GROMACS .gro file of C-alpha atoms in nm:
model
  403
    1UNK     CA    1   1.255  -1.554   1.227
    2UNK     CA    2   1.196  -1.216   1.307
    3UNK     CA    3   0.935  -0.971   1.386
    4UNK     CA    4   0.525  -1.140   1.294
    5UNK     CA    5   0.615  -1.511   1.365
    6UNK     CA    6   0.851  -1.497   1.683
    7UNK     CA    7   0.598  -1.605   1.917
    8UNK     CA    8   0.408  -1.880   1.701
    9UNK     CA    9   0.451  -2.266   1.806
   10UNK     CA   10   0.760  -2.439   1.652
   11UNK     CA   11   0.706  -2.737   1.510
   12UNK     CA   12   1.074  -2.801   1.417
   13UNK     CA   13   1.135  -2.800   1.748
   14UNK     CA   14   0.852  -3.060   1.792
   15UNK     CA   15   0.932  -3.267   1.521
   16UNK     CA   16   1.033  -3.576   1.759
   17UNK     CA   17   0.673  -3.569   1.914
   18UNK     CA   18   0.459  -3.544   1.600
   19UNK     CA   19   0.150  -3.712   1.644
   20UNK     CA   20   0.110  -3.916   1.292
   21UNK     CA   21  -0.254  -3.940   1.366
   22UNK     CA   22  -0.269  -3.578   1.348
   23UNK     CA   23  -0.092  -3.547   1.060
   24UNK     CA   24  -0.282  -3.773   0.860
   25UNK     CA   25  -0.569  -3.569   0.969
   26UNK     CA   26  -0.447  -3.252   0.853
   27UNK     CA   27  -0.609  -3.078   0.520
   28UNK     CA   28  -0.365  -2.855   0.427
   29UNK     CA   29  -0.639  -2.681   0.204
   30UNK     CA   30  -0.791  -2.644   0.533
   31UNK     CA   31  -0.515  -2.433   0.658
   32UNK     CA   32  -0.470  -2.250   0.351
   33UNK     CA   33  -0.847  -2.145   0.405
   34UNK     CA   34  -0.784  -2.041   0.760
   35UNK     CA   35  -0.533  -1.820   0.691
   36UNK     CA   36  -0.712  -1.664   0.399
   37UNK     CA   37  -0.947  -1.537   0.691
   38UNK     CA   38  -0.734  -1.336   0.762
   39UNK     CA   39  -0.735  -1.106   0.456
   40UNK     CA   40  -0.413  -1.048   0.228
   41UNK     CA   41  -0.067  -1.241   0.166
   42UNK     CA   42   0.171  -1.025   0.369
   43UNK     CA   43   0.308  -0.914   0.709
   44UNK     CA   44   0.136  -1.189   0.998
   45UNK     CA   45  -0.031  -1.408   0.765
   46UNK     CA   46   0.327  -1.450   0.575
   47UNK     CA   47   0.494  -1.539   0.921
   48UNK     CA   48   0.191  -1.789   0.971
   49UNK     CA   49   0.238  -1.953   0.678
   50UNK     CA   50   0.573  -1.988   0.709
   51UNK     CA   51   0.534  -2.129   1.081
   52UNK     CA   52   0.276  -2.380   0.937
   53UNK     CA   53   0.445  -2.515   0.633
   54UNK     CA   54   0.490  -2.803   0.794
   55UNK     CA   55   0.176  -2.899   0.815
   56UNK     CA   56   0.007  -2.723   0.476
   57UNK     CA   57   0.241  -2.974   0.288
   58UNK     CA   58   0.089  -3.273   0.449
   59UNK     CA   59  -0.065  -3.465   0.213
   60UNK     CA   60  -0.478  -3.483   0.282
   61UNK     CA   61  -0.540  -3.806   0.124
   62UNK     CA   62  -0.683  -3.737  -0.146
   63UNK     CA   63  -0.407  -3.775  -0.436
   64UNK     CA   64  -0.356  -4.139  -0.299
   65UNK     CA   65  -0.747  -4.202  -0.376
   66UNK     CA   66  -0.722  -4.073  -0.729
   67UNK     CA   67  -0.713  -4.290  -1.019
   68UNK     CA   68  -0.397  -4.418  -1.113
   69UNK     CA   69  -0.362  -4.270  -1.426
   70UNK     CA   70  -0.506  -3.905  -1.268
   71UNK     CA   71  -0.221  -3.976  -1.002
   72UNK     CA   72   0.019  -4.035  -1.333
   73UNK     CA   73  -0.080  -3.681  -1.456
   74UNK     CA   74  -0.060  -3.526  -1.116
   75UNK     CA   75   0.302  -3.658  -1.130
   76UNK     CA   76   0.369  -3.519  -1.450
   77UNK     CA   77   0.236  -3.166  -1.336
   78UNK     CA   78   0.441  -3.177  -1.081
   79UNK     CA   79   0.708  -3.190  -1.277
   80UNK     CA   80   0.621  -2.916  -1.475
   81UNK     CA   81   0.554  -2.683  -1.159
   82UNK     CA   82   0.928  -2.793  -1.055
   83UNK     CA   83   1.068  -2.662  -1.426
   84UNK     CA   84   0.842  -2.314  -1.383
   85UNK     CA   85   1.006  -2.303  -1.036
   86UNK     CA   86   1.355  -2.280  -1.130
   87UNK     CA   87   1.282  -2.102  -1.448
   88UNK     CA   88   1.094  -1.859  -1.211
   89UNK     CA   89   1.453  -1.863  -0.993
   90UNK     CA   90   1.650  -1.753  -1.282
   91UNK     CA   91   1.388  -1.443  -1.336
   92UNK     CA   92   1.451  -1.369  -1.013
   93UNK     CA   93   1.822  -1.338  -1.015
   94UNK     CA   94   1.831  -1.175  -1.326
   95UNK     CA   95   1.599  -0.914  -1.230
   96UNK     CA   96   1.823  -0.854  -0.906
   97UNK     CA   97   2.116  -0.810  -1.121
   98UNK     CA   98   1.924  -0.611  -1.402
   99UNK     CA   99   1.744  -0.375  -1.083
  100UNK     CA  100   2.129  -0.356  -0.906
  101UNK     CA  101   2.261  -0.253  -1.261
  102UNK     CA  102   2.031   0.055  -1.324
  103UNK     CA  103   2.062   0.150  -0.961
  104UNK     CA  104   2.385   0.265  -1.042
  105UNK     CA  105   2.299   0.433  -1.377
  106UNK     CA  106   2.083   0.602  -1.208
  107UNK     CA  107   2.268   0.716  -0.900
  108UNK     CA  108   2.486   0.991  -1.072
  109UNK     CA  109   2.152   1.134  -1.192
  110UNK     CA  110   1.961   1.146  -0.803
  111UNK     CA  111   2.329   1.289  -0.719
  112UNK     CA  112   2.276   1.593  -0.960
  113UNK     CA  113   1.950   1.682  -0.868
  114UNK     CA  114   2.044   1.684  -0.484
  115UNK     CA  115   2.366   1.910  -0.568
  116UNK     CA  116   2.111   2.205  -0.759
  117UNK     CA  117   1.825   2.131  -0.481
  118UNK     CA  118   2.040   2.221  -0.183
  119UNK     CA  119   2.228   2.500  -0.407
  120UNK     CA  120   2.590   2.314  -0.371
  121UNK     CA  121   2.597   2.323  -0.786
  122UNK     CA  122   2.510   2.631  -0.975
  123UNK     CA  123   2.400   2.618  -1.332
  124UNK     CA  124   2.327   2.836  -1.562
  125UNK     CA  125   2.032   2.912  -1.757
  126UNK     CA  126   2.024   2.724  -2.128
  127UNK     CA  127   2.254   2.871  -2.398
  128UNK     CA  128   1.973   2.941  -2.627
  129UNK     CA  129   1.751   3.073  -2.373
  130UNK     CA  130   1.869   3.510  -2.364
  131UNK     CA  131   1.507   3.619  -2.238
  132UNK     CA  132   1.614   3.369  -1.902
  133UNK     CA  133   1.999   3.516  -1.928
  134UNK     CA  134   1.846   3.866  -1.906
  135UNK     CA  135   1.618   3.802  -1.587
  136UNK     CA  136   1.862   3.618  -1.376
  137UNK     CA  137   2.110   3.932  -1.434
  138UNK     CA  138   1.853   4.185  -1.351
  139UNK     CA  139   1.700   4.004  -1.027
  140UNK     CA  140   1.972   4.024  -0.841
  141UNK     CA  141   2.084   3.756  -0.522
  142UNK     CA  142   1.887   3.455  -0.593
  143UNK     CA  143   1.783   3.194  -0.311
  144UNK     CA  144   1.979   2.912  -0.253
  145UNK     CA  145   1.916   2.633  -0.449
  146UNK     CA  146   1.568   2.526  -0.521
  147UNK     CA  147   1.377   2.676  -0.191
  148UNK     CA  148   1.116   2.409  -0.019
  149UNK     CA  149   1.188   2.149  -0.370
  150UNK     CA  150   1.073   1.817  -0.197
  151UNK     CA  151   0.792   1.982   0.053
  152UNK     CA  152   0.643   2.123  -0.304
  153UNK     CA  153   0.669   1.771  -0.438
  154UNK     CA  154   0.523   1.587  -0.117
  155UNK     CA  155   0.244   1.798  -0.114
  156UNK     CA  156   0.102   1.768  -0.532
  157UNK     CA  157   0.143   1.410  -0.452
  158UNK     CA  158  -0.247   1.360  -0.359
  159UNK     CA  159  -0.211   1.073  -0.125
  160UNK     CA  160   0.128   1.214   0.056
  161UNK     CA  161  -0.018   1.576   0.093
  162UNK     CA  162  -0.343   1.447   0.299
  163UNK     CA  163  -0.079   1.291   0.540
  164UNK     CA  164   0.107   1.643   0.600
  165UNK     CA  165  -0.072   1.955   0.852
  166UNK     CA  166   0.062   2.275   0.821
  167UNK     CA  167   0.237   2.250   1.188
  168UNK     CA  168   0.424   1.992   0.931
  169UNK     CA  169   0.493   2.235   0.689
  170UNK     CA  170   0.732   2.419   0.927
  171UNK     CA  171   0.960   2.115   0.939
  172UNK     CA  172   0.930   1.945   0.596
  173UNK     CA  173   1.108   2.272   0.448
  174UNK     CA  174   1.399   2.138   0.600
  175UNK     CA  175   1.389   1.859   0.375
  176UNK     CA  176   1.678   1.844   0.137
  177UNK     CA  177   1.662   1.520   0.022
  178UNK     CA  178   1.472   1.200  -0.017
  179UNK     CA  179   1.691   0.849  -0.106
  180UNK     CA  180   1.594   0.450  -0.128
  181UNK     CA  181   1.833   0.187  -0.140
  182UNK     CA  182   1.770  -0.200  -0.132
  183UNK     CA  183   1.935  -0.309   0.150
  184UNK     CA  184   2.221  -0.595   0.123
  185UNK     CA  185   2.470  -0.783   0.390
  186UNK     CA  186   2.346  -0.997   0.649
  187UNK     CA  187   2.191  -0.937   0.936
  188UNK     CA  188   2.274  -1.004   1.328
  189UNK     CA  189   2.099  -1.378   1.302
  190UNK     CA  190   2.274  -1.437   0.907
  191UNK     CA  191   2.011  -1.431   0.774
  192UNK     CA  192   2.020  -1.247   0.381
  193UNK     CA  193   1.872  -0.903   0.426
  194UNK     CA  194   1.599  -0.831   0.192
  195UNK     CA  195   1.385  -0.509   0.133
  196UNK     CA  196   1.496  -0.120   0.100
  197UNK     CA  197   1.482   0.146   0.337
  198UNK     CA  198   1.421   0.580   0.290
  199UNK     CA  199   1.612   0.838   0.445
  200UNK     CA  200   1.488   1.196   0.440
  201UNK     CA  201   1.767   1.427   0.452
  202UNK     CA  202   1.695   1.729   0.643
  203UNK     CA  203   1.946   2.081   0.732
  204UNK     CA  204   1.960   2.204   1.053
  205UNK     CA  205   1.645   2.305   1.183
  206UNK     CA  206   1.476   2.376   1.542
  207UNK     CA  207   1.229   2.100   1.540
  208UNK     CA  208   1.493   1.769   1.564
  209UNK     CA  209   1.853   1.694   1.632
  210UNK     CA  210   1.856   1.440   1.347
  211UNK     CA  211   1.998   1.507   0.990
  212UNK     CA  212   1.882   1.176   0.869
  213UNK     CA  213   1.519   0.959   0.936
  214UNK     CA  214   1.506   0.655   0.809
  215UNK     CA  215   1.242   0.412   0.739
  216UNK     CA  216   1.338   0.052   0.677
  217UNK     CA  217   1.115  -0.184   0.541
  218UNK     CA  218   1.273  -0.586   0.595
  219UNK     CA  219   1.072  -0.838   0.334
  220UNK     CA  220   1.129  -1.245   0.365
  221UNK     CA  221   1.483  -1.315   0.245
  222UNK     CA  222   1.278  -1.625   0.025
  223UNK     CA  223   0.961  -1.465  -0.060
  224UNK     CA  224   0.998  -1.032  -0.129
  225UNK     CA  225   0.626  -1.033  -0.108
  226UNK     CA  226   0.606  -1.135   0.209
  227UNK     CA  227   0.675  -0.828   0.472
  228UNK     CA  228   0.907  -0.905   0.795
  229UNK     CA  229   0.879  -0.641   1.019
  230UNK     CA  230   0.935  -0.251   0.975
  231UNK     CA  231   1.174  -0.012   1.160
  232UNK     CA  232   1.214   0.360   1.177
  233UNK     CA  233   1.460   0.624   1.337
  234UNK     CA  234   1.416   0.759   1.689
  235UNK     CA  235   1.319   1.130   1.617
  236UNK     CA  236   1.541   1.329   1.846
  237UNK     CA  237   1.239   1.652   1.934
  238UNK     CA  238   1.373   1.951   2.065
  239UNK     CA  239   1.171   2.062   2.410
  240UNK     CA  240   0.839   2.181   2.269
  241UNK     CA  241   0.877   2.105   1.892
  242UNK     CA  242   0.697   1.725   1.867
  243UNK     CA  243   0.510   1.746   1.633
  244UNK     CA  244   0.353   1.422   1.674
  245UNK     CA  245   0.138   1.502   1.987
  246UNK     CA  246  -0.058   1.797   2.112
  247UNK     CA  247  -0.034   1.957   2.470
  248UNK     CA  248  -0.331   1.993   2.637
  249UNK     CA  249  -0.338   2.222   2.943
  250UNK     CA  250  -0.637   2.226   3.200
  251UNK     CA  251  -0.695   2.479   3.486
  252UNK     CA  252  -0.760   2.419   3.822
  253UNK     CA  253  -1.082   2.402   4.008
  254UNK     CA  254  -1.135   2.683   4.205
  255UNK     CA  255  -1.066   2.592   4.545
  256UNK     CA  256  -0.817   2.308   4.438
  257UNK     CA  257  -0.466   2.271   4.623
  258UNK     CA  258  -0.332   2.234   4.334
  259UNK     CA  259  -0.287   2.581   4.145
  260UNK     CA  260  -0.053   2.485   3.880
  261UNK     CA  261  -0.219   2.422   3.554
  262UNK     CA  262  -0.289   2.010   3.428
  263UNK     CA  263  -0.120   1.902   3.115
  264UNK     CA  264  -0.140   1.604   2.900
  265UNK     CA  265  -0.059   1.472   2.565
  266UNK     CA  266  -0.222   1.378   2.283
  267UNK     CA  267  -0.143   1.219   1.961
  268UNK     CA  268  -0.204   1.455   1.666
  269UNK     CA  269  -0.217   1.393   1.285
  270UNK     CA  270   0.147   1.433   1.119
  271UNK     CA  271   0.353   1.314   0.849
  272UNK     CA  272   0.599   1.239   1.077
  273UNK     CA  273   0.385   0.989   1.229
  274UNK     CA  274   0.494   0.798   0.931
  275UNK     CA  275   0.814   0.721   1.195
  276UNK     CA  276   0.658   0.556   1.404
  277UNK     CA  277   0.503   0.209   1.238
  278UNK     CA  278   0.281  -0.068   1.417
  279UNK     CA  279   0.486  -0.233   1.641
  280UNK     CA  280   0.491  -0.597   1.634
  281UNK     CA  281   0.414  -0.755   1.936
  282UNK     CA  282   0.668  -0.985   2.114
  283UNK     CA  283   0.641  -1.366   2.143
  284UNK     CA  284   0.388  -1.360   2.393
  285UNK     CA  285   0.179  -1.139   2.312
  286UNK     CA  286   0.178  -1.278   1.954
  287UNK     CA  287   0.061  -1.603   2.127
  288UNK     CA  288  -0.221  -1.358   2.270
  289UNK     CA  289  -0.341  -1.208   1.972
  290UNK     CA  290  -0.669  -1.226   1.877
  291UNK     CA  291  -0.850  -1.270   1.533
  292UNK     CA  292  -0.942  -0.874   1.555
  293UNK     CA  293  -0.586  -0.767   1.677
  294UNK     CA  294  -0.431  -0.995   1.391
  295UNK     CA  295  -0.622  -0.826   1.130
  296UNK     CA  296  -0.587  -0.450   1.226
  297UNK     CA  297  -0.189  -0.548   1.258
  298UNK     CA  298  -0.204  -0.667   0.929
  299UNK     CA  299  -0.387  -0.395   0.765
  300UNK     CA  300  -0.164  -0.141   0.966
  301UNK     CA  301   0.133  -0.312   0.795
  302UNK     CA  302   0.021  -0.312   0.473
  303UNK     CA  303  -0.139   0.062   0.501
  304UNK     CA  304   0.268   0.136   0.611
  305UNK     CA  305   0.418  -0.070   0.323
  306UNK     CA  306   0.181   0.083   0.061
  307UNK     CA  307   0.293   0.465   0.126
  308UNK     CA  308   0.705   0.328   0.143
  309UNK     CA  309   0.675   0.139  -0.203
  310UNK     CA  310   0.488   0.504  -0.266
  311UNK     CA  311   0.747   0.713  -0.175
  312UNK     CA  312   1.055   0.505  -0.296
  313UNK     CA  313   0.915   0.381  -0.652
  314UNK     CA  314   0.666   0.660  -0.760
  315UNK     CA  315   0.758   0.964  -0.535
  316UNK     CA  316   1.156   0.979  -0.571
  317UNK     CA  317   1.207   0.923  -0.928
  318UNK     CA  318   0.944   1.110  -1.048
  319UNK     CA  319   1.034   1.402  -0.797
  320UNK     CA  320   1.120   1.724  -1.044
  321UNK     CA  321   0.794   1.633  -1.224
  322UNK     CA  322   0.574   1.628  -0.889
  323UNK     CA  323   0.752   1.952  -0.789
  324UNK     CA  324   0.674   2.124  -1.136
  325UNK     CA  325   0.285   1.960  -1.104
  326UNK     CA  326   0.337   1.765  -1.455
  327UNK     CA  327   0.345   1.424  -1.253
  328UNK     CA  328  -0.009   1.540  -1.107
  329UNK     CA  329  -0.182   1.677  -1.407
  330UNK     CA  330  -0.040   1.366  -1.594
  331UNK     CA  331  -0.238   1.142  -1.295
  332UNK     CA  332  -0.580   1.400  -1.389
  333UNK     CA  333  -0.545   1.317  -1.738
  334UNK     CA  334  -0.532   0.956  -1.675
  335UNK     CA  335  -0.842   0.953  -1.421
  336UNK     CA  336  -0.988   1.179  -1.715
  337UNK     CA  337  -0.969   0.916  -1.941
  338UNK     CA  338  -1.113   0.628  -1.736
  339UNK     CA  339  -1.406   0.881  -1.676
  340UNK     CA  340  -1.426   0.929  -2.032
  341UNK     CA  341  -1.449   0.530  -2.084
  342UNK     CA  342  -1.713   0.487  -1.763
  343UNK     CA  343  -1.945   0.805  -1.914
  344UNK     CA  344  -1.952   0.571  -2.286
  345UNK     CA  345  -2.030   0.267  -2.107
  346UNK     CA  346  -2.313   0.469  -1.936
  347UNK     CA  347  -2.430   0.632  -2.271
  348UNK     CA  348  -2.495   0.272  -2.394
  349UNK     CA  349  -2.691   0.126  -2.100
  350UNK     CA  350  -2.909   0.482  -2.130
  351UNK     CA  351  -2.994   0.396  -2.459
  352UNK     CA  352  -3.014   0.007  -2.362
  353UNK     CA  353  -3.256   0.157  -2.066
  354UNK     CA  354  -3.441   0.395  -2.311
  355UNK     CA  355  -3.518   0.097  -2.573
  356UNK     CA  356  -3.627  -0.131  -2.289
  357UNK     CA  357  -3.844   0.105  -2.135
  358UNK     CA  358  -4.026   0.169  -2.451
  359UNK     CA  359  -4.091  -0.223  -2.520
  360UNK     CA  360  -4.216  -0.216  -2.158
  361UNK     CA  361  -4.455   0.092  -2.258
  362UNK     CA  362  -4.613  -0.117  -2.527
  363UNK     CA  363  -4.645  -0.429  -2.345
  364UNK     CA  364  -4.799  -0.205  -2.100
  365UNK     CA  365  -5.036  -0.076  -2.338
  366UNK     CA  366  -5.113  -0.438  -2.491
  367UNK     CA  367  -5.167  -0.568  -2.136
  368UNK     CA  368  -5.454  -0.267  -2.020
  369UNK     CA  369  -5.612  -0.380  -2.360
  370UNK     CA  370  -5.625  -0.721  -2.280
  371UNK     CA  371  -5.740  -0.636  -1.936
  372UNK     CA  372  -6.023  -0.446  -1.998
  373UNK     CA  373  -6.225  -0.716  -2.223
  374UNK     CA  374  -6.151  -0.997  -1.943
  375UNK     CA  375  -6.164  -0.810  -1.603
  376UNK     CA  376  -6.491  -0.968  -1.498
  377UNK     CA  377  -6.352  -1.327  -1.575
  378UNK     CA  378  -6.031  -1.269  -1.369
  379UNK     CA  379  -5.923  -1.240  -1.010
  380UNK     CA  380  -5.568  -1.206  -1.115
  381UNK     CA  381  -5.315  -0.856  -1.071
  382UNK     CA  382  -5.403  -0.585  -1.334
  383UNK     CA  383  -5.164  -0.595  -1.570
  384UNK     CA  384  -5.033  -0.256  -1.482
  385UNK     CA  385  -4.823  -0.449  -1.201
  386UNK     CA  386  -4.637  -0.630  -1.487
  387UNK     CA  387  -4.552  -0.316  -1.646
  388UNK     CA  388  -4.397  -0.171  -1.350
  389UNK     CA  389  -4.225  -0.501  -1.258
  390UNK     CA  390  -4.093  -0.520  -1.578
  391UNK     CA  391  -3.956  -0.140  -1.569
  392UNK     CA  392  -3.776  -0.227  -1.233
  393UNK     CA  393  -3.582  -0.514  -1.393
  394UNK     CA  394  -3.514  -0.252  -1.675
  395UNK     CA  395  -3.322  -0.051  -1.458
  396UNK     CA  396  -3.148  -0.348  -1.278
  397UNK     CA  397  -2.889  -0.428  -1.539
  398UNK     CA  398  -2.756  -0.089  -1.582
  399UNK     CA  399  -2.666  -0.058  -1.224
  400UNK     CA  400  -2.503  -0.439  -1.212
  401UNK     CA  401  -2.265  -0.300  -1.519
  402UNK     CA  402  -2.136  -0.044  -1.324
  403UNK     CA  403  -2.053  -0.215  -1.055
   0.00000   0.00000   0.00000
């Protein structure tokens, strides 16, 4: 297998030499709990557990001790989980066929919208609409197509537009087009490909050579959740337009042989740093890797995978909504509304809070009573503490709910 789990130990491989010692010895709960160490069920800890299934479907023992009639009903679940599983099979396939079947309903639809973006279709304003008829014939030469459509849409998209500068800006009104497909065939192994790549469509422009970047995303050919590797296209910069590093220049020391100035790169924050994803180390250094290095690789990937599924299942069919803002007021109104539902909650524990503390200003009150007669016949606390103890634990549950 490619990319995570090239460089991991194959058992397979090893299968003559098993130690059956070891084996019996082998918890594969144990593993299980290992891996989940690790944090998350995708990228390295997917190739892991595929490397090691082997040995988490050794049996640990403790089935065999059960009672017979608990193994009996252990059997019979089995059973059941076998049923689910190729139930679970069918879904799959018909969800493939159901996903593959709307693809192409929608395709004539993502074709339209690129023809009136880069101006290759003209329309005309609605038949009903005369105030609209009237303007277009009195502005005169319009723009072609919809000017700077998908950099207007990248940037209302909250967590998109944090990721662009406005050295980016320059470039991603360029952009023409945005497109996702699932990818199909086989690839140079045989192996079923599985996942869906982007490809941003840009015009001619004097910061790249390229017309097309594409970002592919490669999943488990058994298991989508479970992310393979991730690839991207070779940006093609023209001389001095990167905009991926900065170019820092240093001068001289006076009295230096060296006269010409000192220059170095740097990276800098871009969106099109989104081209260039974690690389995944080769066999080697996977063997190499420690615990640290395994998690930031894994939270690199997943960081990466998040802002793909972003862009291809929220981003690109939604894209004439984030462009007109409707897509980003509709994502205020539904914060709004779990505000709304937090700020009742909160009402209720004030007045929960405000009922609680008055109980505890009466026990208070009963307490410095009760004090006053018996202070001679008692080393203990004054009551007072009580009252303040018990107005700390009033304020405990409010904060508990929140959380």
């Amino acid at each position: 297998m490619k990319g995570l789990g090239g460089g991991l130990p194959n058992r397979e491989a090893d299968a003559d030499e098993t130690d059956p010692d070891f084996e019996k010895s082998v918890d594969g709960a144990q593993v299980m709990a290992a891996l989940q160490q690790l944090h998350g069920n995708s990228g390295l800890i997917g190739a892991l557990q595929q490397k090691l299934d082997g040995l988490v479907g050794l049996r640990s023992g403790f089935i065999e001790e059960l009672h017979p009639q608990v193994r009996a009903r252990v059997l019979a679940l089995e059973k059941i989980q076998e049923e689910h599983d190729e139930v679970h099979e069918k879904y799959v396939e018909e969800r493939k066929a159901l996903e593959a079947k709307y693809a192409k309903l929608y395709a004539p639809l993502y074709e339209s919208r690129s023809e009136i973006v880069k101006g290759t279709r003209e329309v005309d304003g609605p038949e009903d609409d005369e105030e609209l008829k009237a303007e277009i014939a009195a502005a005169g030469d319009a723009p072609k197509g919809v000017p700077e459509f998908w950099l207007i849409a990248l940037k209302n998209h909250e967590e998109i537009a944090s990721m662009i500068t406005e050295r980016d800006e320059g470039a991603l009104k360029h952009l023409v087009d945005i497109t996702t497909t699932q990818l199909e065939g086989e690839d140079e192994d045989g192996d079923e490909l599985c996942g869906f790549k982007i490809d941003f469509h840009f015009e001619e422009n004097e910061y790249f050579e390229n017309s097309v970047l594409t970002k592919t995303y490669h999943m488990d050919d058994e298991d989508e959740t479970i992310l393979r590797y991730i690839e991207a296209s070779d940006i093609d910069w023209k001389a001095g337009k990167n905009l991926t590093v900065k170019v820092l220049r240093k001068k001289p020391k006076p009295g230096s042989k060296n006269k010409k100035p000192i220059t170095k790169t740097e990276p800098a924050e871009s969106f099109f740093q989104f081209f260039y994803p974690p690389e995944v180390p080769d066999e080697e250094e996977q063997q190499n890797m420690s615990e640290d290095d395994a998690e930031q690789l894994q939270d690199a990937m997943e960081q990466d995978y998040e802002l793909g599924m972003m862009i291809a299942n929220n981003l690109i069919p939604d894209a004439v909504n984030w462009f007109t803002g409707e897509a980003f007021a509709d994502d205020e109104e539904d914060e709004d509304d779990e505000d709304d539902e937090f700020d009742d909650e909160d009402d209720e524990d004030d007045d929960e809070d405000e009922d609680e503390d008055d109980e505890d200003d009466e026990d208070d009150e009963d307490d410095e009573d009760e004090d006053d007669e018996d202070v001679d016949a008692s080393f203990k606390a004054p009551p007072a503490m009580k009252g303040a103890a018990a107005g700390a634990a009033g304020e405990n549950p409010p904060e508990c709910k929140q959380q």
